[in-house]
Amino acid sequence: MKYSGIVEDCCCDYETVDSVNAEVLHPLLQEIVKTPFFRYFKAKLWCDCPFWTEDGMCLLRDCSVCDCPENEFPEPFKRPFHRDLPSDSLVCQNDKLQGSVDRTLDSRAFRGWIETDNPWTNDDETDNDEMTYVNLLLNPERYTGYTGLSARRIWDAVYSENCPKYSSQDICQEQRVLYKLISGLHSSISIHIAADYLLDKITNLWGQNMELMHDRVLKYPDRVQNLYFAFLFVLRAVTKAADYLEQAEYDTGNHEEDLRTESLMRQLLYNPKLQAACPLPFDEAKLWKGQSGQQLKQQIQKKFRNISALMDCVGCEKCRLWGKLQVLGLGTALKILFSVDGKNHQDQPLQLQRNEVIALVNLLNRLSESVKRTFNQESSGRRTSC
């Protein structure tokens, strides 16, 4: 199926998204997430599920996470955060294992890495003994064998209790946005599982499971559309926070790599092709209108916090890692677009934790890769049919 026209609820068309992603975004993001700053994520992986007793089991050793010993990541990441102003940033080598919203942000931008709450997520992600650093390159998002009741229960809880599928035109746009973000993320996760799948356990043969990718995502137009929506939503958050992200301290103690990271981020944030083709991927100013806008925002925040908390119920350690990272990335995008108004609240400038920025950029990369795989498969299918 060929997707054309404007992506629903967004400001860019499918053809432009595919073109800019292939030429600009995907190549840049692939480089950025490999840098020392963006390849390490801090997570609390050993938490009790707050909703039920979790007994999920994985079928493969690939389900386990290889975390980083403390002596392998750089000193800047070990410094304590400040409550209201600065702090700081890793090099881990392990053996590889399987109201009205204004569109601008405060120009004062980055003020140092801080310890600050995100109203959209459950984890505070602050420094404590329960957190561990993980090298994402050594723990890729892929098939783990995590299936069955435990896995289904997570997604059932996400959809049925927190963002039920909209079935009528009466539902407000804000509620539709939440559903489409989660559906788009779900599609992306399914694509990554199918793209790196254990095809033969005996020979340990890994590769693409195209039948699974088709059955879970590609044959459902709404799931593909929601993937594109989630991609543009997160892209808008990154471009809106451009001043902040440009000024951020990508400090890992490796001066040469840190300069390269800064350069790559500037190329991403101020790319002329992206600015010309899709200057406003998503228009957040349309939301939270009317007298009930603030109350509605609080309701949807609560729903998303519940989704965030559900990540502690994922029975597979590696799935939990990527679930936490990507939900935090979505929560950071929501925070940037809906919890900061640079023009009306000058006393509340954007403030992000280092971990939020790492999650946001890695999520954008995951979505970018899924969009590229989707486009490639759809293009291949059209050529085959001809």
mmCIF file of C-alpha atoms in Angstrom:
data_model
loop_
_atom_site.group_PDB
_atom_site.id
_atom_site.type_symbol
_atom_site.label_atom_id
_atom_site.label_comp_id
_atom_site.label_asym_id
_atom_site.label_seq_id
_atom_site.Cartn_x
_atom_site.Cartn_y
_atom_site.Cartn_z
ATOM 1 C CA MET A 1 0.000 0.000 0.000
ATOM 2 C CA LYS A 2 1.316 3.426 -0.909
ATOM 3 C CA TYR A 3 0.833 6.103 1.734
ATOM 4 C CA SER A 4 0.353 9.612 0.411
ATOM 5 C CA GLY A 5 -0.984 12.965 1.528
ATOM 6 C CA ILE A 6 -0.626 14.650 4.897
ATOM 7 C CA VAL A 7 0.015 12.418 7.911
ATOM 8 C CA GLU A 8 -3.145 12.640 10.019
ATOM 9 C CA ASP A 9 -2.979 15.357 12.720
ATOM 10 C CA CYS A 10 0.463 16.443 11.478
ATOM 11 C CA CYS A 11 1.834 19.063 9.117
ATOM 12 C CA CYS A 12 3.953 16.978 6.695
ATOM 13 C CA ASP A 13 3.119 14.473 3.983
ATOM 14 C CA TYR A 14 4.318 10.883 3.765
ATOM 15 C CA GLU A 15 6.494 11.439 0.702
ATOM 16 C CA THR A 16 8.373 14.297 2.384
ATOM 17 C CA VAL A 17 8.835 12.329 5.596
ATOM 18 C CA ASP A 18 10.255 9.337 3.728
ATOM 19 C CA SER A 19 12.575 11.513 1.662
ATOM 20 C CA VAL A 20 13.941 13.647 4.514
ATOM 21 C CA ASN A 21 14.266 10.638 6.791
ATOM 22 C CA ALA A 22 16.248 8.629 4.234
ATOM 23 C CA GLU A 23 18.497 11.509 3.138
ATOM 24 C CA VAL A 24 19.041 13.378 6.408
ATOM 25 C CA LEU A 25 17.534 12.121 9.644
ATOM 26 C CA HIS A 26 18.262 8.407 9.621
ATOM 27 C CA PRO A 27 21.960 8.695 8.667
ATOM 28 C CA LEU A 28 22.544 11.421 11.264
ATOM 29 C CA LEU A 29 20.673 9.670 14.058
ATOM 30 C CA GLN A 30 22.503 6.409 13.404
ATOM 31 C CA GLU A 31 25.778 8.242 14.002
ATOM 32 C CA ILE A 32 24.537 10.194 17.029
ATOM 33 C CA VAL A 33 23.342 7.180 19.020
ATOM 34 C CA LYS A 34 26.743 5.520 18.637
ATOM 35 C CA THR A 35 28.572 8.410 20.337
ATOM 36 C CA PRO A 36 29.770 7.924 23.931
ATOM 37 C CA PHE A 37 27.186 10.378 25.257
ATOM 38 C CA PHE A 38 24.110 8.806 23.684
ATOM 39 C CA ARG A 39 24.966 5.133 23.860
ATOM 40 C CA TYR A 40 24.586 4.859 27.648
ATOM 41 C CA PHE A 41 21.269 4.958 29.447
ATOM 42 C CA LYS A 42 20.647 4.960 33.178
ATOM 43 C CA ALA A 43 17.760 2.761 34.278
ATOM 44 C CA LYS A 44 16.193 1.140 37.289
ATOM 45 C CA LEU A 45 15.816 -2.404 35.992
ATOM 46 C CA TRP A 46 14.960 -4.280 39.181
ATOM 47 C CA CYS A 47 11.596 -2.967 40.329
ATOM 48 C CA ASP A 48 8.504 -4.747 41.590
ATOM 49 C CA CYS A 49 5.450 -4.437 39.390
ATOM 50 C CA PRO A 50 3.013 -2.068 41.160
ATOM 51 C CA PHE A 51 -0.049 -3.689 39.570
ATOM 52 C CA TRP A 52 0.402 -7.474 39.755
ATOM 53 C CA THR A 53 2.870 -10.218 40.602
ATOM 54 C CA GLU A 54 5.062 -10.592 37.545
ATOM 55 C CA ASP A 55 6.299 -14.088 36.699
ATOM 56 C CA GLY A 56 7.143 -13.573 33.045
ATOM 57 C CA MET A 57 10.037 -15.604 31.723
ATOM 58 C CA CYS A 58 12.184 -15.193 28.626
ATOM 59 C CA LEU A 59 13.209 -18.062 26.406
ATOM 60 C CA LEU A 60 16.660 -16.734 25.498
ATOM 61 C CA ARG A 61 19.761 -15.481 27.248
ATOM 62 C CA ASP A 62 19.348 -12.456 24.939
ATOM 63 C CA CYS A 63 16.647 -11.287 27.332
ATOM 64 C CA SER A 64 19.215 -10.364 29.981
ATOM 65 C CA VAL A 65 20.922 -6.980 30.087
ATOM 66 C CA CYS A 66 24.667 -6.419 30.254
ATOM 67 C CA ASP A 67 25.132 -3.396 32.488
ATOM 68 C CA CYS A 68 28.272 -1.262 32.748
ATOM 69 C CA PRO A 69 30.736 -1.606 35.635
ATOM 70 C CA GLU A 70 31.234 1.720 37.386
ATOM 71 C CA ASN A 71 34.859 2.050 36.287
ATOM 72 C CA GLU A 72 33.918 1.921 32.606
ATOM 73 C CA PHE A 73 31.939 5.144 32.215
ATOM 74 C CA PRO A 74 33.472 8.623 32.547
ATOM 75 C CA GLU A 75 33.647 10.867 35.555
ATOM 76 C CA PRO A 76 31.152 13.518 34.282
ATOM 77 C CA PHE A 77 28.348 10.942 34.557
ATOM 78 C CA LYS A 78 29.203 10.281 38.204
ATOM 79 C CA ARG A 79 28.881 13.850 39.414
ATOM 80 C CA PRO A 80 25.785 14.589 41.498
ATOM 81 C CA PHE A 81 22.971 16.599 39.945
ATOM 82 C CA HIS A 82 21.887 19.981 41.291
ATOM 83 C CA ARG A 83 18.281 20.587 42.229
ATOM 84 C CA ASP A 84 17.912 23.836 40.292
ATOM 85 C CA LEU A 85 21.088 24.484 38.314
ATOM 86 C CA PRO A 86 24.055 22.619 36.868
ATOM 87 C CA SER A 87 25.658 19.242 36.846
ATOM 88 C CA ASP A 88 26.917 16.888 34.172
ATOM 89 C CA SER A 89 27.937 13.137 31.553
ATOM 90 C CA LEU A 90 30.639 7.429 29.290
ATOM 91 C CA VAL A 91 32.767 4.891 27.748
ATOM 92 C CA CYS A 92 31.825 1.355 28.631
ATOM 93 C CA GLN A 93 33.377 -1.621 26.901
ATOM 94 C CA ASN A 94 31.869 -5.036 27.524
ATOM 95 C CA ASP A 95 32.084 -8.211 25.534
ATOM 96 C CA LYS A 96 29.187 -8.043 23.105
ATOM 97 C CA LEU A 97 26.178 -10.063 24.184
ATOM 98 C CA GLN A 98 23.285 -11.306 22.537
ATOM 99 C CA GLY A 99 -3.964 26.816 28.142
ATOM 100 C CA SER A 100 -2.474 28.035 24.816
ATOM 101 C CA VAL A 101 0.824 26.528 23.908
ATOM 102 C CA ASP A 102 3.488 28.758 22.442
ATOM 103 C CA ARG A 103 5.723 27.161 19.834
ATOM 104 C CA THR A 104 8.961 28.689 21.068
ATOM 105 C CA LEU A 105 11.130 27.969 24.066
ATOM 106 C CA ASP A 106 13.050 30.291 26.329
ATOM 107 C CA SER A 107 16.163 31.476 24.499
ATOM 108 C CA ARG A 108 18.173 31.156 27.716
ATOM 109 C CA ALA A 109 18.001 27.435 27.029
ATOM 110 C CA PHE A 110 20.521 25.091 28.629
ATOM 111 C CA ARG A 111 21.659 25.789 32.209
ATOM 112 C CA GLY A 112 23.378 22.558 33.066
ATOM 113 C CA TRP A 113 22.157 19.034 33.721
ATOM 114 C CA ILE A 114 19.794 19.015 36.671
ATOM 115 C CA GLU A 115 17.707 16.709 38.806
ATOM 116 C CA THR A 116 14.152 17.609 37.880
ATOM 117 C CA ASP A 117 10.778 15.879 37.811
ATOM 118 C CA ASN A 118 8.955 15.008 34.617
ATOM 119 C CA PRO A 119 5.191 15.374 35.178
ATOM 120 C CA TRP A 120 4.520 12.848 32.432
ATOM 121 C CA THR A 121 6.520 9.869 33.721
ATOM 122 C CA ASN A 122 6.518 7.640 36.773
ATOM 123 C CA ASP A 123 10.274 7.176 37.293
ATOM 124 C CA ASP A 124 12.129 10.163 38.693
ATOM 125 C CA GLU A 125 15.370 8.739 37.216
ATOM 126 C CA THR A 126 17.449 10.515 39.850
ATOM 127 C CA ASP A 127 20.859 9.268 40.928
ATOM 128 C CA ASN A 128 20.590 6.486 43.491
ATOM 129 C CA ASP A 129 21.979 3.043 44.188
ATOM 130 C CA GLU A 130 19.128 1.309 42.351
ATOM 131 C CA MET A 131 20.080 2.827 38.988
ATOM 132 C CA THR A 132 22.544 1.211 36.618
ATOM 133 C CA TYR A 133 24.165 2.365 33.388
ATOM 134 C CA VAL A 134 23.579 0.235 30.304
ATOM 135 C CA ASN A 135 25.433 0.312 27.000
ATOM 136 C CA LEU A 136 22.615 0.333 24.455
ATOM 137 C CA LEU A 137 24.884 -0.831 21.637
ATOM 138 C CA LEU A 138 25.568 -4.029 23.581
ATOM 139 C CA ASN A 139 21.884 -4.500 24.403
ATOM 140 C CA PRO A 140 20.051 -3.926 21.096
ATOM 141 C CA GLU A 141 16.298 -3.918 20.761
ATOM 142 C CA ARG A 142 15.529 -7.260 19.163
ATOM 143 C CA TYR A 143 13.640 -10.541 19.541
ATOM 144 C CA THR A 144 14.122 -12.044 23.006
ATOM 145 C CA GLY A 145 11.546 -14.839 23.162
ATOM 146 C CA TYR A 146 9.391 -12.789 25.534
ATOM 147 C CA THR A 147 5.890 -13.900 24.556
ATOM 148 C CA GLY A 148 2.684 -15.288 25.984
ATOM 149 C CA LEU A 149 0.440 -14.070 28.787
ATOM 150 C CA SER A 150 3.000 -11.825 30.456
ATOM 151 C CA ALA A 151 3.748 -9.869 27.270
ATOM 152 C CA ARG A 152 0.083 -9.646 26.243
ATOM 153 C CA ARG A 153 -0.923 -8.441 29.700
ATOM 154 C CA ILE A 154 1.348 -5.392 29.374
ATOM 155 C CA TRP A 155 -0.141 -4.193 26.099
ATOM 156 C CA ASP A 156 -3.694 -5.067 27.214
ATOM 157 C CA ALA A 157 -3.217 -2.879 30.289
ATOM 158 C CA VAL A 158 -1.724 -0.056 28.238
ATOM 159 C CA TYR A 159 -4.590 0.031 25.762
ATOM 160 C CA SER A 160 -7.633 -0.981 27.809
ATOM 161 C CA GLU A 161 -6.909 1.029 30.953
ATOM 162 C CA ASN A 162 -4.891 3.990 29.767
ATOM 163 C CA CYS A 163 -5.518 4.798 26.118
ATOM 164 C CA PRO A 164 -8.537 2.920 24.761
ATOM 165 C CA LYS A 165 -8.821 2.972 20.976
ATOM 166 C CA TYR A 166 -10.870 5.913 19.787
ATOM 167 C CA SER A 167 -13.997 4.642 18.062
ATOM 168 C CA SER A 168 -16.022 7.794 17.523
ATOM 169 C CA GLN A 169 -15.578 11.357 16.374
ATOM 170 C CA ASP A 170 -16.640 12.542 19.829
ATOM 171 C CA ILE A 171 -13.255 11.817 21.338
ATOM 172 C CA CYS A 172 -11.103 14.914 21.671
ATOM 173 C CA GLN A 173 -7.891 15.388 19.703
ATOM 174 C CA GLU A 174 -5.767 15.253 22.857
ATOM 175 C CA GLN A 175 -6.993 11.748 23.734
ATOM 176 C CA ARG A 176 -6.481 10.669 20.145
ATOM 177 C CA VAL A 177 -2.893 11.914 20.304
ATOM 178 C CA LEU A 178 -2.135 9.700 23.310
ATOM 179 C CA TYR A 179 -3.565 6.628 21.620
ATOM 180 C CA LYS A 180 -1.677 7.280 18.390
ATOM 181 C CA LEU A 181 1.619 7.821 20.218
ATOM 182 C CA ILE A 182 1.324 4.493 22.025
ATOM 183 C CA SER A 183 0.125 2.683 18.896
ATOM 184 C CA GLY A 184 2.997 4.184 16.898
ATOM 185 C CA LEU A 185 5.508 3.140 19.537
ATOM 186 C CA HIS A 186 3.984 -0.366 19.587
ATOM 187 C CA SER A 187 4.362 -0.568 15.809
ATOM 188 C CA SER A 188 7.988 0.511 16.015
ATOM 189 C CA ILE A 189 8.815 -2.063 18.689
ATOM 190 C CA SER A 190 7.169 -4.809 16.623
ATOM 191 C CA ILE A 191 9.184 -3.788 13.563
ATOM 192 C CA HIS A 192 12.463 -3.941 15.486
ATOM 193 C CA ILE A 193 11.618 -7.366 16.892
ATOM 194 C CA ALA A 194 10.853 -8.658 13.397
ATOM 195 C CA ALA A 195 13.935 -6.990 11.890
ATOM 196 C CA ASP A 196 16.328 -8.796 14.242
ATOM 197 C CA TYR A 197 14.709 -12.177 14.816
ATOM 198 C CA LEU A 198 16.009 -15.613 15.770
ATOM 199 C CA LEU A 199 15.074 -17.573 12.658
ATOM 200 C CA ASP A 200 16.709 -20.869 13.658
ATOM 201 C CA LYS A 201 17.512 -21.739 17.281
ATOM 202 C CA ILE A 202 19.657 -24.740 16.377
ATOM 203 C CA THR A 203 22.035 -22.828 14.107
ATOM 204 C CA ASN A 204 21.546 -19.512 15.946
ATOM 205 C CA LEU A 205 20.573 -17.866 12.652
ATOM 206 C CA TRP A 206 19.330 -14.276 13.018
ATOM 207 C CA GLY A 207 17.671 -12.182 10.345
ATOM 208 C CA GLN A 208 14.489 -10.449 9.251
ATOM 209 C CA ASN A 209 11.136 -12.093 9.858
ATOM 210 C CA MET A 210 9.135 -10.359 7.146
ATOM 211 C CA GLU A 211 6.014 -12.429 7.773
ATOM 212 C CA LEU A 212 5.933 -11.259 11.390
ATOM 213 C CA MET A 213 6.517 -7.636 10.390
ATOM 214 C CA HIS A 214 3.646 -7.830 7.920
ATOM 215 C CA ASP A 215 1.259 -9.619 10.283
ATOM 216 C CA ARG A 216 1.903 -7.267 13.206
ATOM 217 C CA VAL A 217 2.228 -3.909 11.442
ATOM 218 C CA LEU A 218 2.353 -3.578 7.674
ATOM 219 C CA LYS A 219 -1.054 -5.063 6.872
ATOM 220 C CA TYR A 220 -2.733 -2.567 9.228
ATOM 221 C CA PRO A 221 -2.781 0.947 7.668
ATOM 222 C CA ASP A 222 -3.683 2.606 10.979
ATOM 223 C CA ARG A 223 -0.611 1.113 12.677
ATOM 224 C CA VAL A 224 1.665 2.416 9.931
ATOM 225 C CA GLN A 225 -0.027 5.825 10.047
ATOM 226 C CA ASN A 226 0.405 5.980 13.821
ATOM 227 C CA LEU A 227 4.099 5.113 13.443
ATOM 228 C CA TYR A 228 4.566 8.124 11.172
ATOM 229 C CA PHE A 229 2.567 10.272 13.594
ATOM 230 C CA ALA A 230 4.737 9.269 16.559
ATOM 231 C CA PHE A 231 7.887 9.951 14.514
ATOM 232 C CA LEU A 232 6.742 13.472 13.578
ATOM 233 C CA PHE A 233 5.565 14.196 17.121
ATOM 234 C CA VAL A 234 8.964 13.322 18.613
ATOM 235 C CA LEU A 235 10.772 15.126 15.789
ATOM 236 C CA ARG A 236 8.772 18.260 16.603
ATOM 237 C CA ALA A 237 9.834 18.043 20.256
ATOM 238 C CA VAL A 238 13.495 17.781 19.248
ATOM 239 C CA THR A 239 13.300 20.732 16.847
ATOM 240 C CA LYS A 240 11.351 22.838 19.350
ATOM 241 C CA ALA A 241 14.070 22.278 21.945
ATOM 242 C CA ALA A 242 16.825 23.051 19.417
ATOM 243 C CA ASP A 243 18.380 25.946 21.349
ATOM 244 C CA TYR A 244 18.508 23.898 24.529
ATOM 245 C CA LEU A 245 19.903 20.811 22.823
ATOM 246 C CA GLU A 246 22.505 22.797 20.902
ATOM 247 C CA GLN A 247 23.824 24.391 24.099
ATOM 248 C CA ALA A 248 23.721 21.186 26.161
ATOM 249 C CA GLU A 249 26.944 19.787 27.583
ATOM 250 C CA TYR A 250 27.716 16.511 25.821
ATOM 251 C CA ASP A 251 30.587 15.890 28.178
ATOM 252 C CA THR A 252 31.999 12.377 28.524
ATOM 253 C CA GLY A 253 35.616 13.301 29.153
ATOM 254 C CA ASN A 254 36.545 12.356 25.586
ATOM 255 C CA HIS A 255 37.083 15.806 24.065
ATOM 256 C CA GLU A 256 37.329 14.681 20.449
ATOM 257 C CA GLU A 257 34.184 12.547 20.631
ATOM 258 C CA ASP A 258 32.310 15.248 22.528
ATOM 259 C CA LEU A 259 33.075 17.831 19.816
ATOM 260 C CA ARG A 260 31.858 15.353 17.216
ATOM 261 C CA THR A 261 28.643 14.816 19.172
ATOM 262 C CA GLU A 262 28.048 18.575 19.335
ATOM 263 C CA SER A 263 28.624 18.852 15.580
ATOM 264 C CA LEU A 264 26.243 15.984 14.786
ATOM 265 C CA MET A 265 23.551 17.487 17.012
ATOM 266 C CA ARG A 266 23.830 20.870 15.267
ATOM 267 C CA GLN A 267 23.484 19.121 11.910
ATOM 268 C CA LEU A 268 20.329 17.421 13.187
ATOM 269 C CA LEU A 269 18.781 20.471 14.828
ATOM 270 C CA TYR A 270 19.416 23.010 12.086
ATOM 271 C CA ASN A 271 19.416 20.925 8.940
ATOM 272 C CA PRO A 272 18.358 23.131 6.005
ATOM 273 C CA LYS A 273 16.725 20.246 4.115
ATOM 274 C CA LEU A 274 14.560 19.396 7.113
ATOM 275 C CA GLN A 275 13.694 23.043 7.783
ATOM 276 C CA ALA A 276 12.710 23.579 4.148
ATOM 277 C CA ALA A 277 10.749 20.353 3.698
ATOM 278 C CA CYS A 278 9.010 20.023 7.068
ATOM 279 C CA PRO A 279 9.491 23.141 9.226
ATOM 280 C CA LEU A 280 6.653 22.232 11.619
ATOM 281 C CA PRO A 281 6.216 18.439 11.868
ATOM 282 C CA PHE A 282 3.402 18.732 14.441
ATOM 283 C CA ASP A 283 1.447 21.770 15.650
ATOM 284 C CA GLU A 284 1.077 21.472 19.419
ATOM 285 C CA ALA A 285 -0.565 24.898 19.673
ATOM 286 C CA LYS A 286 -3.864 23.356 18.558
ATOM 287 C CA LEU A 287 -4.243 21.387 21.785
ATOM 288 C CA TRP A 288 -5.494 22.127 25.319
ATOM 289 C CA LYS A 289 -7.914 24.807 24.156
ATOM 290 C CA GLY A 290 -10.965 25.916 26.112
ATOM 291 C CA GLN A 291 -11.806 26.094 29.797
ATOM 292 C CA SER A 292 -11.230 22.389 30.420
ATOM 293 C CA GLY A 293 -7.825 22.319 28.721
ATOM 294 C CA GLN A 294 -5.742 22.211 31.900
ATOM 295 C CA GLN A 295 -7.953 19.583 33.519
ATOM 296 C CA LEU A 296 -7.754 17.433 30.376
ATOM 297 C CA LYS A 297 -3.970 17.736 30.358
ATOM 298 C CA GLN A 298 -3.815 16.491 33.942
ATOM 299 C CA GLN A 299 -6.035 13.525 33.085
ATOM 300 C CA ILE A 300 -3.857 12.514 30.137
ATOM 301 C CA GLN A 301 -0.704 13.049 32.197
ATOM 302 C CA LYS A 302 -2.059 10.587 34.740
ATOM 303 C CA LYS A 303 -2.767 8.036 32.012
ATOM 304 C CA PHE A 304 0.736 8.359 30.614
ATOM 305 C CA ARG A 305 2.269 8.065 34.089
ATOM 306 C CA ASN A 306 0.363 4.788 34.475
ATOM 307 C CA ILE A 307 1.833 3.600 31.178
ATOM 308 C CA SER A 308 5.272 4.578 32.452
ATOM 309 C CA ALA A 309 4.719 2.611 35.661
ATOM 310 C CA LEU A 310 3.650 -0.447 33.654
ATOM 311 C CA MET A 311 7.179 -0.743 32.306
ATOM 312 C CA ASP A 312 8.181 -2.152 35.715
ATOM 313 C CA CYS A 313 5.842 -5.062 34.985
ATOM 314 C CA VAL A 314 7.659 -6.192 31.837
ATOM 315 C CA GLY A 315 9.016 -9.651 32.611
ATOM 316 C CA CYS A 316 11.950 -9.533 30.183
ATOM 317 C CA GLU A 317 14.909 -7.453 31.340
ATOM 318 C CA LYS A 318 15.989 -6.248 27.893
ATOM 319 C CA CYS A 319 12.384 -5.516 26.910
ATOM 320 C CA ARG A 320 12.009 -3.566 30.147
ATOM 321 C CA LEU A 321 15.138 -1.565 29.337
ATOM 322 C CA TRP A 322 13.889 -0.512 25.919
ATOM 323 C CA GLY A 323 10.362 -0.005 27.197
ATOM 324 C CA LYS A 324 11.590 2.341 29.907
ATOM 325 C CA LEU A 325 13.871 4.222 27.515
ATOM 326 C CA GLN A 326 11.239 4.747 24.846
ATOM 327 C CA VAL A 327 8.427 5.633 27.244
ATOM 328 C CA LEU A 328 10.770 8.127 28.929
ATOM 329 C CA GLY A 329 11.589 9.473 25.462
ATOM 330 C CA LEU A 330 7.886 9.948 24.737
ATOM 331 C CA GLY A 331 7.389 11.518 28.160
ATOM 332 C CA THR A 332 10.229 13.926 27.420
ATOM 333 C CA ALA A 333 8.639 14.872 24.099
ATOM 334 C CA LEU A 334 5.332 15.494 25.897
ATOM 335 C CA LYS A 335 7.162 17.566 28.502
ATOM 336 C CA ILE A 336 8.831 19.729 25.855
ATOM 337 C CA LEU A 337 5.673 20.302 23.840
ATOM 338 C CA PHE A 338 3.073 20.617 26.596
ATOM 339 C CA SER A 339 4.724 21.467 29.909
ATOM 340 C CA VAL A 340 6.847 24.448 28.871
ATOM 341 C CA ASP A 341 5.580 27.699 27.406
ATOM 342 C CA GLY A 342 8.545 29.939 26.725
ATOM 343 C CA LYS A 343 6.535 33.086 26.133
ATOM 344 C CA ASN A 344 4.060 32.933 29.008
ATOM 345 C CA HIS A 345 6.184 31.329 31.708
ATOM 346 C CA GLN A 346 9.613 32.913 31.558
ATOM 347 C CA ASP A 347 10.241 31.837 35.149
ATOM 348 C CA GLN A 348 9.838 28.181 34.109
ATOM 349 C CA PRO A 349 12.312 27.558 31.278
ATOM 350 C CA LEU A 350 12.815 24.118 29.823
ATOM 351 C CA GLN A 351 14.903 21.909 32.103
ATOM 352 C CA LEU A 352 15.820 18.357 31.175
ATOM 353 C CA GLN A 353 17.729 15.581 32.831
ATOM 354 C CA ARG A 354 20.631 14.146 30.887
ATOM 355 C CA ASN A 355 18.818 10.807 30.826
ATOM 356 C CA GLU A 356 15.748 12.438 29.260
ATOM 357 C CA VAL A 357 17.824 13.797 26.378
ATOM 358 C CA ILE A 358 19.486 10.417 25.854
ATOM 359 C CA ALA A 359 16.062 8.719 25.817
ATOM 360 C CA LEU A 360 14.530 11.339 23.501
ATOM 361 C CA VAL A 361 17.235 11.075 20.848
ATOM 362 C CA ASN A 362 17.398 7.279 21.003
ATOM 363 C CA LEU A 363 13.616 7.099 20.647
ATOM 364 C CA LEU A 364 13.742 9.378 17.595
ATOM 365 C CA ASN A 365 16.354 7.063 16.108
ATOM 366 C CA ARG A 366 14.230 3.965 16.788
ATOM 367 C CA LEU A 367 11.201 5.581 15.131
ATOM 368 C CA SER A 368 13.323 6.829 12.223
ATOM 369 C CA GLU A 369 14.632 3.324 11.623
ATOM 370 C CA SER A 370 11.118 1.858 11.745
ATOM 371 C CA VAL A 371 9.836 4.452 9.270
ATOM 372 C CA LYS A 372 12.730 3.644 6.938
ATOM 373 C CA ARG A 373 12.096 -0.111 7.160
ATOM 374 C CA THR A 374 8.388 0.441 6.542
ATOM 375 C CA PHE A 375 9.070 2.590 3.487
ATOM 376 C CA ASN A 376 11.571 0.074 2.125
ATOM 377 C CA GLN A 377 9.141 -2.823 2.540
ATOM 378 C CA GLU A 378 6.237 -0.923 1.016
ATOM 379 C CA SER A 379 8.436 0.118 -1.926
ATOM 380 C CA SER A 380 9.681 -3.438 -2.359
ATOM 381 C CA GLY A 381 6.119 -4.737 -2.293
ATOM 382 C CA ARG A 382 5.042 -2.285 -4.985
ATOM 383 C CA ARG A 383 7.967 -3.240 -7.238
ATOM 384 C CA THR A 384 7.188 -6.944 -6.760
ATOM 385 C CA SER A 385 3.515 -6.470 -7.632
ATOM 386 C CA CYS A 386 4.468 -4.699 -10.860
#
